[in-house]
Tab-separated table of C-alpha atoms and ligand atoms in Angstrom:
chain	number	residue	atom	x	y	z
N	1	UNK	CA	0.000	0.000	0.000
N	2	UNK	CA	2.822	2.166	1.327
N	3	UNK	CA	4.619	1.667	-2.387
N	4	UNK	CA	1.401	2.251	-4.446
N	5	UNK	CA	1.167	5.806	-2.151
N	6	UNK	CA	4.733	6.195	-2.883
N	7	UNK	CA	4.532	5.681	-6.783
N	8	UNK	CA	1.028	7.671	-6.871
N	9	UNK	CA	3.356	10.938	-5.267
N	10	UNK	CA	5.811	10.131	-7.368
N	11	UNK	CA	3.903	10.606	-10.491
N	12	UNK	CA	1.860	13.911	-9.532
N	13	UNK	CA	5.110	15.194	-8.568
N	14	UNK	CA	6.971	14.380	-12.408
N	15	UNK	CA	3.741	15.684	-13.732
N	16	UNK	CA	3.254	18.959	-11.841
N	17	UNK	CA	7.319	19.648	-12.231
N	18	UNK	CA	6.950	18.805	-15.922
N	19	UNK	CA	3.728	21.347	-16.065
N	20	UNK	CA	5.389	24.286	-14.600
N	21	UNK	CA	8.517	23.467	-16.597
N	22	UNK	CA	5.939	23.589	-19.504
N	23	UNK	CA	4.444	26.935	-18.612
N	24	UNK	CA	7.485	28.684	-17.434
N	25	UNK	CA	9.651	27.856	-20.403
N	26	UNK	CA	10.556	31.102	-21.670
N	27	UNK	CA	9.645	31.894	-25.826
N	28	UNK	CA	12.452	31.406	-28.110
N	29	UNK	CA	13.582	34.794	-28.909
N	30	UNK	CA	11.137	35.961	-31.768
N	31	UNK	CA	12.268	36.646	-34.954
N	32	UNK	CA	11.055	40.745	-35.806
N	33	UNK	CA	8.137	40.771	-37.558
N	34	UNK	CA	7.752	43.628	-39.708
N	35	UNK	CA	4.724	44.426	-41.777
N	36	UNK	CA	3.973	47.436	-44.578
N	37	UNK	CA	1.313	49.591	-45.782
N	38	UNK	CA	1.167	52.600	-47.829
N	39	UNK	CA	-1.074	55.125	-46.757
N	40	UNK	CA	-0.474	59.540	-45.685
N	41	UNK	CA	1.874	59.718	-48.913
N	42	UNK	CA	4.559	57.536	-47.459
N	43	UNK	CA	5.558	53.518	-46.265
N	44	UNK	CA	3.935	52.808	-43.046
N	45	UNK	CA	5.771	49.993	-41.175
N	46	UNK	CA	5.339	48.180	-37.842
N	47	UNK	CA	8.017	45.979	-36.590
N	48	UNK	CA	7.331	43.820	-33.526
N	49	UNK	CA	9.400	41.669	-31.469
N	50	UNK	CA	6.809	38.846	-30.683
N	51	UNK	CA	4.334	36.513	-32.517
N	52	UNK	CA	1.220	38.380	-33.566
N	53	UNK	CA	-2.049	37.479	-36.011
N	54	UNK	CA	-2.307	39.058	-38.995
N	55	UNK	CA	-5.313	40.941	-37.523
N	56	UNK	CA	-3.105	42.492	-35.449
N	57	UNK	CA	-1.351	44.376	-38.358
N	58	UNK	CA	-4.440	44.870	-39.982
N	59	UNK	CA	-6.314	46.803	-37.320
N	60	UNK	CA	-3.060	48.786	-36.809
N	61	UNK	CA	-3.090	49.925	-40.620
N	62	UNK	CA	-6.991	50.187	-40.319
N	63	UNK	CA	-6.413	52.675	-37.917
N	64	UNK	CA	-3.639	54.866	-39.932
N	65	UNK	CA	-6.422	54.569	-42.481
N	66	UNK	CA	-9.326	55.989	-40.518
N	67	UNK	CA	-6.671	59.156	-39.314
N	68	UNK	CA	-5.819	59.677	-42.770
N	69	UNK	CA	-9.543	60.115	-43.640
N	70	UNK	CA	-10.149	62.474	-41.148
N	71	UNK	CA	-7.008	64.514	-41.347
N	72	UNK	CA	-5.960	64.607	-45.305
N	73	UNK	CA	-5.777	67.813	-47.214
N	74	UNK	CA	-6.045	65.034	-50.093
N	75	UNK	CA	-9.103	63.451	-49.128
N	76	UNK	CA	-12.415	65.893	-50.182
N	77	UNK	CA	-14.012	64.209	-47.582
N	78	UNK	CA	-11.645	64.385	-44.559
N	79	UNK	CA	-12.524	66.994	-41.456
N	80	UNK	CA	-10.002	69.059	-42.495
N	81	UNK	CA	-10.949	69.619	-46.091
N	82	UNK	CA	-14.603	70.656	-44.882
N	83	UNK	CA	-12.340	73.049	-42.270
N	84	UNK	CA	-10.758	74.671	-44.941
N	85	UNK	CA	-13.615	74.481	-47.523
N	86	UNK	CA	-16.072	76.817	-44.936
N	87	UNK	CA	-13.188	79.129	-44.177
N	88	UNK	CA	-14.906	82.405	-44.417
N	89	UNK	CA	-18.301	81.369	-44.124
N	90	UNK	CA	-19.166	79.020	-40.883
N	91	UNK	CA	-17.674	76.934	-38.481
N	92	UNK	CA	-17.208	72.874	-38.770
N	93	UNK	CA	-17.564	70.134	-36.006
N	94	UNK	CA	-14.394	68.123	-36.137
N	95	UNK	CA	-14.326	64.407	-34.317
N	96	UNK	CA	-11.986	64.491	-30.767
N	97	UNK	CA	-8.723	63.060	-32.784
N	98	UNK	CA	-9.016	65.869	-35.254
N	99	UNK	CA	-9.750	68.611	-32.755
N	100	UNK	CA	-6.579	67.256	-30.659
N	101	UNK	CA	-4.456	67.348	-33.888
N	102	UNK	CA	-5.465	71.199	-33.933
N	103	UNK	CA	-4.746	72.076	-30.820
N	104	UNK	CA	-1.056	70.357	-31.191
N	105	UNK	CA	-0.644	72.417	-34.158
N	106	UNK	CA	-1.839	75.354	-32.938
N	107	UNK	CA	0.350	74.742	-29.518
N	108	UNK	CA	3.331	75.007	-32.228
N	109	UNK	CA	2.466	77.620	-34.065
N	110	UNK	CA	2.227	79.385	-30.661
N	111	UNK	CA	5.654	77.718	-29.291
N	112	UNK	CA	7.793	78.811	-32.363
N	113	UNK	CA	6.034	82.372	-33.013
N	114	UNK	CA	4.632	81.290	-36.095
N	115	UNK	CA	7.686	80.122	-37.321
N	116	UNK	CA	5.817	76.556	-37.630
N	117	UNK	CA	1.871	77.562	-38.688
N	118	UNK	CA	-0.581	75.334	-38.876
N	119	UNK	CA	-2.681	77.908	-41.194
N	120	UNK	CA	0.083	77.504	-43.879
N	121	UNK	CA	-2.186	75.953	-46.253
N	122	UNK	CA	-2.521	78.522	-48.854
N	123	UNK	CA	1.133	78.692	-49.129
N	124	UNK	CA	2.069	74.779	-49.368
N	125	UNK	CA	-1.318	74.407	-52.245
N	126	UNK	CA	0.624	77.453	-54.178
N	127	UNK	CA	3.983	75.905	-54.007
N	128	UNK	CA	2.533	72.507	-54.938
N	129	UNK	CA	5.935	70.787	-53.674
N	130	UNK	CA	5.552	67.398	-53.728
N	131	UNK	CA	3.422	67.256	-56.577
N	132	UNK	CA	3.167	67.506	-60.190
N	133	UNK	CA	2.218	71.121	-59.962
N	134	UNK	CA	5.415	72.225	-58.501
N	135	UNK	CA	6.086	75.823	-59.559
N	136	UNK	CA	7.957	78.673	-58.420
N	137	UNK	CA	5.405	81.120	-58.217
N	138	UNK	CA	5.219	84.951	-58.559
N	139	UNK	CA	6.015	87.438	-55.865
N	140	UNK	CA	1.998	89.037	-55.662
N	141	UNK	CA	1.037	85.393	-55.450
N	142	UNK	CA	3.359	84.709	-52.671
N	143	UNK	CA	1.971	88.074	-51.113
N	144	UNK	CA	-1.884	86.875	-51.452
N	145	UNK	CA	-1.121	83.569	-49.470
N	146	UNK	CA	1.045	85.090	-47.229
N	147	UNK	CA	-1.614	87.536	-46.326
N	148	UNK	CA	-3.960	84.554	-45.549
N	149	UNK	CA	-1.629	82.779	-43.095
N	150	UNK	CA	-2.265	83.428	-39.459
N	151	UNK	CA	-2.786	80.311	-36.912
N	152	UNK	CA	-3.968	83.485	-34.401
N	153	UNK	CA	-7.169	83.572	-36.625
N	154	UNK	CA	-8.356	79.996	-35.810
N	155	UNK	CA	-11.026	80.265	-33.909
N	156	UNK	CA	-11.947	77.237	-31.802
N	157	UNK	CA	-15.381	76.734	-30.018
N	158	UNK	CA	-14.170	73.658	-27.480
N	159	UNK	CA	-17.941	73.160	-25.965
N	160	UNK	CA	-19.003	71.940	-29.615
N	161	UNK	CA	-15.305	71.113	-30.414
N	162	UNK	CA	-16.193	73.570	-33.849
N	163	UNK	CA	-13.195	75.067	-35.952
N	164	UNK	CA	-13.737	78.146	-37.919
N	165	UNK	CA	-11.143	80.107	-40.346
N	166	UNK	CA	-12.729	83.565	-40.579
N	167	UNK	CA	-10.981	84.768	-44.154
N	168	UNK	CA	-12.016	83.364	-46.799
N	169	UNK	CA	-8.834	81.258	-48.678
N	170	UNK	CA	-7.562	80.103	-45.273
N	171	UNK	CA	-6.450	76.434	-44.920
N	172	UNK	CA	-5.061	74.103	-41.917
N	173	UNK	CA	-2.131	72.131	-43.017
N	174	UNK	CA	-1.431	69.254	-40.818
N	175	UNK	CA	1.494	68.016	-42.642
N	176	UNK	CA	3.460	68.802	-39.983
N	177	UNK	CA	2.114	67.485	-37.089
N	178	UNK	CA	-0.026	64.472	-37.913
N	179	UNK	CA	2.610	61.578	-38.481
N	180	UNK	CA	3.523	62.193	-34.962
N	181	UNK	CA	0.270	62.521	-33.769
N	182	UNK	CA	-0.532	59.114	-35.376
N	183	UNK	CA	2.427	57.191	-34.397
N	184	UNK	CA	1.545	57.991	-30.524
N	185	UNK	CA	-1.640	56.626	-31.445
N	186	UNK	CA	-0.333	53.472	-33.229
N	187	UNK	CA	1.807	52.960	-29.818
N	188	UNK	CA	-1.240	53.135	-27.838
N	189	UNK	CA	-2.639	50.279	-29.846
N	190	UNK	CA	0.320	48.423	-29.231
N	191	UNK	CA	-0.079	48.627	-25.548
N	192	UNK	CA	-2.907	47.960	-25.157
N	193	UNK	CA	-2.120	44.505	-26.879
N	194	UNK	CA	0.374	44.182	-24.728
N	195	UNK	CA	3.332	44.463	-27.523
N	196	UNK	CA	5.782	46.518	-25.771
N	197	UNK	CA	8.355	46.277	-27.231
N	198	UNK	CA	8.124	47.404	-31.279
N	199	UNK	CA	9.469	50.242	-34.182
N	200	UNK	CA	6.861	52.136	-35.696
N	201	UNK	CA	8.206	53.979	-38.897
N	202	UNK	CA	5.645	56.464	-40.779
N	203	UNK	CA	7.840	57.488	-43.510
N	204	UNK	CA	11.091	57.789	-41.264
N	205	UNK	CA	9.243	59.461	-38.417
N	206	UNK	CA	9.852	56.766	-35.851
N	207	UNK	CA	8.545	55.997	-32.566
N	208	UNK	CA	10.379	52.816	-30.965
N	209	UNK	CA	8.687	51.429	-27.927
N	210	UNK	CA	10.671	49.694	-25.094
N	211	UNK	CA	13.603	48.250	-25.810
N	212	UNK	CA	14.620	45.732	-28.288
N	213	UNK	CA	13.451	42.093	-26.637
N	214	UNK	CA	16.955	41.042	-25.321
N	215	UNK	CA	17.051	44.648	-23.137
N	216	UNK	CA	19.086	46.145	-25.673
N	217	UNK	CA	18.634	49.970	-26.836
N	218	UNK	CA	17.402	50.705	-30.448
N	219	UNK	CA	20.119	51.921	-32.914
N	220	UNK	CA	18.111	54.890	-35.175
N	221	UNK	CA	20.438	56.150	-38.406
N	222	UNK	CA	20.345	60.017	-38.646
N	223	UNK	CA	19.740	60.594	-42.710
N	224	UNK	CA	22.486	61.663	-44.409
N	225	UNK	CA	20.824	65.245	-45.902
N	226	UNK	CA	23.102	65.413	-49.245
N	227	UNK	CA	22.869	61.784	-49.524
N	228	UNK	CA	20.320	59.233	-50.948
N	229	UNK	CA	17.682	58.107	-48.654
N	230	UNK	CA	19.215	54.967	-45.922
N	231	UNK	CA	22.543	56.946	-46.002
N	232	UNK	CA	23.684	57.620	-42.320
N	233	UNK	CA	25.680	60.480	-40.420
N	234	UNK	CA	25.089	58.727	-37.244
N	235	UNK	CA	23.642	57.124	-34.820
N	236	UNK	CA	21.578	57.646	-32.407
N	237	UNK	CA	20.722	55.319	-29.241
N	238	UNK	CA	17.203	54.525	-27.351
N	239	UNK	CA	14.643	53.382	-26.507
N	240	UNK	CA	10.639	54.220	-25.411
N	241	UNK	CA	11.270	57.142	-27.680
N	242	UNK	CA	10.477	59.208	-30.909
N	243	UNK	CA	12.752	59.821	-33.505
N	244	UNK	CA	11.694	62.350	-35.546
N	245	UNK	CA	13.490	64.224	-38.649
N	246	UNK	CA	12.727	67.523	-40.974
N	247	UNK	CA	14.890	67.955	-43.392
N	248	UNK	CA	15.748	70.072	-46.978
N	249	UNK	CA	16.141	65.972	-48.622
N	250	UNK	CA	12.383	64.909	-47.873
N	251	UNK	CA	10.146	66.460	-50.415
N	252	UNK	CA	11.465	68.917	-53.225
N	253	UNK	CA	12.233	69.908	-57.021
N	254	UNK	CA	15.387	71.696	-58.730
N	255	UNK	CA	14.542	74.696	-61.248
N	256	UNK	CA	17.926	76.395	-62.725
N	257	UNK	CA	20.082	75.068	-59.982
N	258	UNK	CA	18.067	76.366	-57.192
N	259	UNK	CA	16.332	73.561	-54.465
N	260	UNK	CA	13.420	74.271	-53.529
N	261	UNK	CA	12.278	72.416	-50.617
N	262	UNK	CA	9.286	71.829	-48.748
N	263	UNK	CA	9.251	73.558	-45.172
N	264	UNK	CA	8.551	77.219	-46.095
N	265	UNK	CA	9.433	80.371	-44.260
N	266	UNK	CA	6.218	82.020	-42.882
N	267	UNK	CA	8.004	85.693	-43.688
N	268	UNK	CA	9.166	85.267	-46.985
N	269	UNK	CA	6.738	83.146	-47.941
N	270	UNK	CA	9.426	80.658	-49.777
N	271	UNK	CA	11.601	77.982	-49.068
N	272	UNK	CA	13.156	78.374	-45.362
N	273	UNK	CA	17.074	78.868	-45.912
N	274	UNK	CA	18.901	78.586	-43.478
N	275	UNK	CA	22.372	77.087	-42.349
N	276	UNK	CA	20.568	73.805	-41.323
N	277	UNK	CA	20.323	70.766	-43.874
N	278	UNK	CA	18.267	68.445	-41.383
N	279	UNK	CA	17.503	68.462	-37.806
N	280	UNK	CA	16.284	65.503	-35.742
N	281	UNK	CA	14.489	65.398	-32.547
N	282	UNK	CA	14.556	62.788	-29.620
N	283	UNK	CA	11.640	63.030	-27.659
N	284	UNK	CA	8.676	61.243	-25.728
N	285	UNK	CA	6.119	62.034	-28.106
N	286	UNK	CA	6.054	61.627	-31.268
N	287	UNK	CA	3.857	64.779	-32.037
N	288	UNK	CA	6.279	66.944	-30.467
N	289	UNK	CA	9.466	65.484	-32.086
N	290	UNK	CA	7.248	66.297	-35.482
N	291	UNK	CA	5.769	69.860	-34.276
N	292	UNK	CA	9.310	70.734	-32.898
N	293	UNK	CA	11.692	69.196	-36.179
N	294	UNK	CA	8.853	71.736	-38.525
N	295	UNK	CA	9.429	74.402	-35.821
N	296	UNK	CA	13.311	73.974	-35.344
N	297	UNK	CA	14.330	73.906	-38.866
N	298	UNK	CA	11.993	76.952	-39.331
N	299	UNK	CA	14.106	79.010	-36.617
N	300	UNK	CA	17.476	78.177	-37.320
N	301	UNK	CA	20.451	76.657	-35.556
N	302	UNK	CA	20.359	79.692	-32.711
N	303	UNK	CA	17.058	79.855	-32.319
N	304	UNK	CA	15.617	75.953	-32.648
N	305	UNK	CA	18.834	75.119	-29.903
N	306	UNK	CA	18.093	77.419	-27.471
N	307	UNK	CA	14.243	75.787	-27.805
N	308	UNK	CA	15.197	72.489	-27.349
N	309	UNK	CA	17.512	73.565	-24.685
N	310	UNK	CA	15.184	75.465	-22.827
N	311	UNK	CA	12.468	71.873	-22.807
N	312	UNK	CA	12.599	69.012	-20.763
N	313	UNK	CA	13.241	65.502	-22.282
N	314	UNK	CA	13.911	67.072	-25.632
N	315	UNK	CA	16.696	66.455	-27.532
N	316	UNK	CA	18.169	66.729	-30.580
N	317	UNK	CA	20.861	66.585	-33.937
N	318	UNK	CA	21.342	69.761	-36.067
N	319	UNK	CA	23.171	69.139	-39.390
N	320	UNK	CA	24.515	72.087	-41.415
N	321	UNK	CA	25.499	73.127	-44.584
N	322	UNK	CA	28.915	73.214	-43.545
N	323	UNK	CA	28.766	69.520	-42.763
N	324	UNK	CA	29.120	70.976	-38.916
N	325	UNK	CA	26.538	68.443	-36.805
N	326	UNK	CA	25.508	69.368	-33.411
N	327	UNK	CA	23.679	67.745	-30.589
N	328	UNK	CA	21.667	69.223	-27.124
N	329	UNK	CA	23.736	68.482	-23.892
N	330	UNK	CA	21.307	65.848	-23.124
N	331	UNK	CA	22.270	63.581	-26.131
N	332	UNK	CA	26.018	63.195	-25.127
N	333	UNK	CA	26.967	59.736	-25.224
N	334	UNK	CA	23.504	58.649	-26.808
N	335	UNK	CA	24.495	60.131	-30.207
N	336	UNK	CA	27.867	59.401	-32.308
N	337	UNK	CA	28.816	60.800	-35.330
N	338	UNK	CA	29.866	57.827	-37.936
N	339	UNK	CA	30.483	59.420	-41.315
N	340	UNK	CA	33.662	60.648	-42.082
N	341	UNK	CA	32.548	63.931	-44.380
N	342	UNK	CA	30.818	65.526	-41.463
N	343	UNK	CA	32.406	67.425	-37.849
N	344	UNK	CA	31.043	67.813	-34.722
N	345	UNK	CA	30.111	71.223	-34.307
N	346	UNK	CA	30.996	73.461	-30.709
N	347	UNK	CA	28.984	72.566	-28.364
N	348	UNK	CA	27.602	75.133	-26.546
A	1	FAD	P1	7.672	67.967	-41.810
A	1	FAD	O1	8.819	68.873	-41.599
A	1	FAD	O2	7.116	67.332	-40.602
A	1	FAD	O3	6.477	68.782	-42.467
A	1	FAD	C1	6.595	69.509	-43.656
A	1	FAD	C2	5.212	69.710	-44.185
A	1	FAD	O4	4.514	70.604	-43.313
A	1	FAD	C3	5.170	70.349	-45.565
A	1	FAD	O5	5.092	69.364	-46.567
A	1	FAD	C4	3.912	71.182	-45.470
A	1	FAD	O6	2.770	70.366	-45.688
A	1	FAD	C5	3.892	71.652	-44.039
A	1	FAD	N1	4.677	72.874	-43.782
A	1	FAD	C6	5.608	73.510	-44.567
A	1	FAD	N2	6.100	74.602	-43.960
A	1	FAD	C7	5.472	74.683	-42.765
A	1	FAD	C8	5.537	75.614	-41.688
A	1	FAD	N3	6.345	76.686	-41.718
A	1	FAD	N4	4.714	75.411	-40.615
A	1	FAD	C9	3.877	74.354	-40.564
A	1	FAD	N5	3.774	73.435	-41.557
A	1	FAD	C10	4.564	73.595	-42.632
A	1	FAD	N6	1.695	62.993	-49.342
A	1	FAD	C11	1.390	62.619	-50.597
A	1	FAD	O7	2.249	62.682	-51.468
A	1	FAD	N7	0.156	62.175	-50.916
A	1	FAD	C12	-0.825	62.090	-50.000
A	1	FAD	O8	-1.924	61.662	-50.309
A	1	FAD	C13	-0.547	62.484	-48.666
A	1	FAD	N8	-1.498	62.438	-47.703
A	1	FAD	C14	-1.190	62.796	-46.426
A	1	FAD	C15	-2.179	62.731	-45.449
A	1	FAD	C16	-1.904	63.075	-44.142
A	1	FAD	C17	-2.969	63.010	-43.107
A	1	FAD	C18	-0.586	63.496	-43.790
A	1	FAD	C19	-0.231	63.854	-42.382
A	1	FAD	C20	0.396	63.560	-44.756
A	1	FAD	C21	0.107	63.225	-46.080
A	1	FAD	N9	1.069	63.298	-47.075
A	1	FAD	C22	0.769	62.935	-48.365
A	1	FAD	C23	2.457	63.766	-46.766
A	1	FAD	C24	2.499	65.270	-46.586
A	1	FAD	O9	2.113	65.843	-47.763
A	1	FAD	C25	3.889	65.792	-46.176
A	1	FAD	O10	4.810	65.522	-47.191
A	1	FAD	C26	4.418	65.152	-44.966
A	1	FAD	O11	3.450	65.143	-43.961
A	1	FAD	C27	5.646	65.944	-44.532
A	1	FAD	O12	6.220	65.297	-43.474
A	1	FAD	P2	7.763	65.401	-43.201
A	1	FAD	O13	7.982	64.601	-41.992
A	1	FAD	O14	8.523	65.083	-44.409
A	1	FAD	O15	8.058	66.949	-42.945
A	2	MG	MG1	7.201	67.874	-38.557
């Protein structure tokens, strides 16, 4: 009897050791899994660091979908293209996401003195950069949209969440804002399926979350600005962050030697020049690393340093057309130079 007892422990015991060695045996390390989708102009990707379903990349693009519906200057139907269509004659209700988008933009436009304005609309339609209308266009032109942009104008009625542009002409241009506002929302769907650890990449505005799976920081290349897109000047190093860059290399055409590039000067009413070639920004959010690379490269080396300076958990890379790269105090030792061509510039 004593034996049989003896054999019967004996057994539960193999079988409950072999259970909890069955359940606590950690995953192999997953291989990435990175998925595409083109949608806001640009590649859309999602890389994750654990097995997911397919619906799980699905509803993530679904939902860059649905924000570029609402937010698109493209899209005749989005929120924004009703804004803009009523400017001058009534206010439009706009859904919470839109509204917030807005309010980011119009927290910039504030921030940077106008240097970054979210009413620039009439300027980027005359420009057309980007597109197959790309012109340089006259100086009374320039003057008419200039005289149109003025993110002080928006007038916001947050009871009924209702935007209204009071001149008739005026347009909201989230171009600069929204790919950050949407990767923040992108990481909240992660979370919330408990994926914590993944790159999310809207057209090289990145926002990585957590580390990589092994505990190790993310390595982000800083685009090389006189160079071909995947060309490097350095690297930076992090993680649970956004890495966001603006840049003269993203979006523009050549007419008698002259570039003329996409981020336009809110005085002049024309291309921003300036000594800077690109500027990145390391940051929480990815809607400020967006709003801030806009507002930075708008400003200038002086200016958009002292900004960054002057925030908390901001940081960022300035590249100039002297091949002189600088980086915020904070970044020391998270940020190395690699290619040869370029110098670190004084540090403050
Ligand atoms: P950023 O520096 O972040 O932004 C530059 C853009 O901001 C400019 O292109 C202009 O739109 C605007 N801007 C310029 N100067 C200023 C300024 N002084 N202040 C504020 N804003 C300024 N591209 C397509 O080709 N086709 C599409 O259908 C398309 N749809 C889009 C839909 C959505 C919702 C969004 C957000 C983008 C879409 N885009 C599309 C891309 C868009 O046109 C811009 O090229 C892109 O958002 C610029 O991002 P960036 O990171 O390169 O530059
Ligand atoms: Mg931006």
């Amino acid at each position: 009897m004593k034996k049989r007892i003896g054999a019967i422990i004996a057994v539960v015991l193999l079988l409950t050791t072999a259970g909890v060695l069955l359940f606590t045996r950690r995953e192999p390390a997953a291989e990435p899994r990175r998925e595409s989708h083109f949608a806001l102009g640009t590649v859309v990707s999602l890389t994750v660091y654990r097995p997911v379903s397919q619906d799980f990349f699905t509803g993530a693009f679904a939902l860059v979908d649905e924000y570029e519906q609402k937010l698109s200057r493209n899209l005749e139907g989005s929120e924004i293209s009703a804004v803009n269509r009523a400017a001058g004659e009534g206010s439009v209700a706009v859904s919470p996401e839109t509204w917030d988008v807005i309010e980011e933009g119009l927290r910039y436009s504030r921030l940077s003195a106008g240097a970054f304005d979210i009413t620039i609309g009439p300027l980027v339609s005359l420009w057309g950069i980007g597109t197959e209308a790309a012109r340089v266009p006259e100086e009374r032109e320039i003057d008419d949209a200039l005289s149109l942009i003025d993110y002080q104008l928006v007038s916001q009625d947050e009871e009924n969440r209702r935007i209204y542009l009071p001149e008739p002409g005026m347009a909201l241009d989230p171009g600069a804002i929204a790919k950050g506002y949407i990767a923040d929302r992108l990481a909240e769907y992660c979370l919330t399926r408990d994926i914590g650890n993944a790159i999310i990449n809207l057209g090289g505005n990145i926002l990585t979350l957590g580390t990589k799976p092994d505990g190790s920081p993310y390595r982000i290349g800083i685009q090389d600005p006189f160079s071909p897109r995947g060309s490097y000047i350095g690297i930076v190093t992090t993680a649970d962050r956004s890495v966001v860059s603006s840049g003269v290399y993203e979006r523009f055409f050549e007419k008698e030697g002259i570039r003329y590039h996409h981020i336009l000067d809110t005085g002049t009413g024309r291309p921003v020049r300036n000594s800077l070639m690109g500027v990145s920004i390391i940051s929480e959010r990815s809607v400020d690393g967006d709003g801030l690379s806009t507002s930075v490269f708008a400003l200038g080396l002086k200016q958009g340093r002292d900004l960054i300076e002057s925030l908390d958990g901001v940081e960022a890379v300035f590249i100039t057309d002297e091949k002189k790269v600088y980086n915020t105090t904070g970044l020391t030792g998270k940020f190395s130079l690699t290619a040869p061509s370029f110098t670190a510039g004084d540090q403050p």
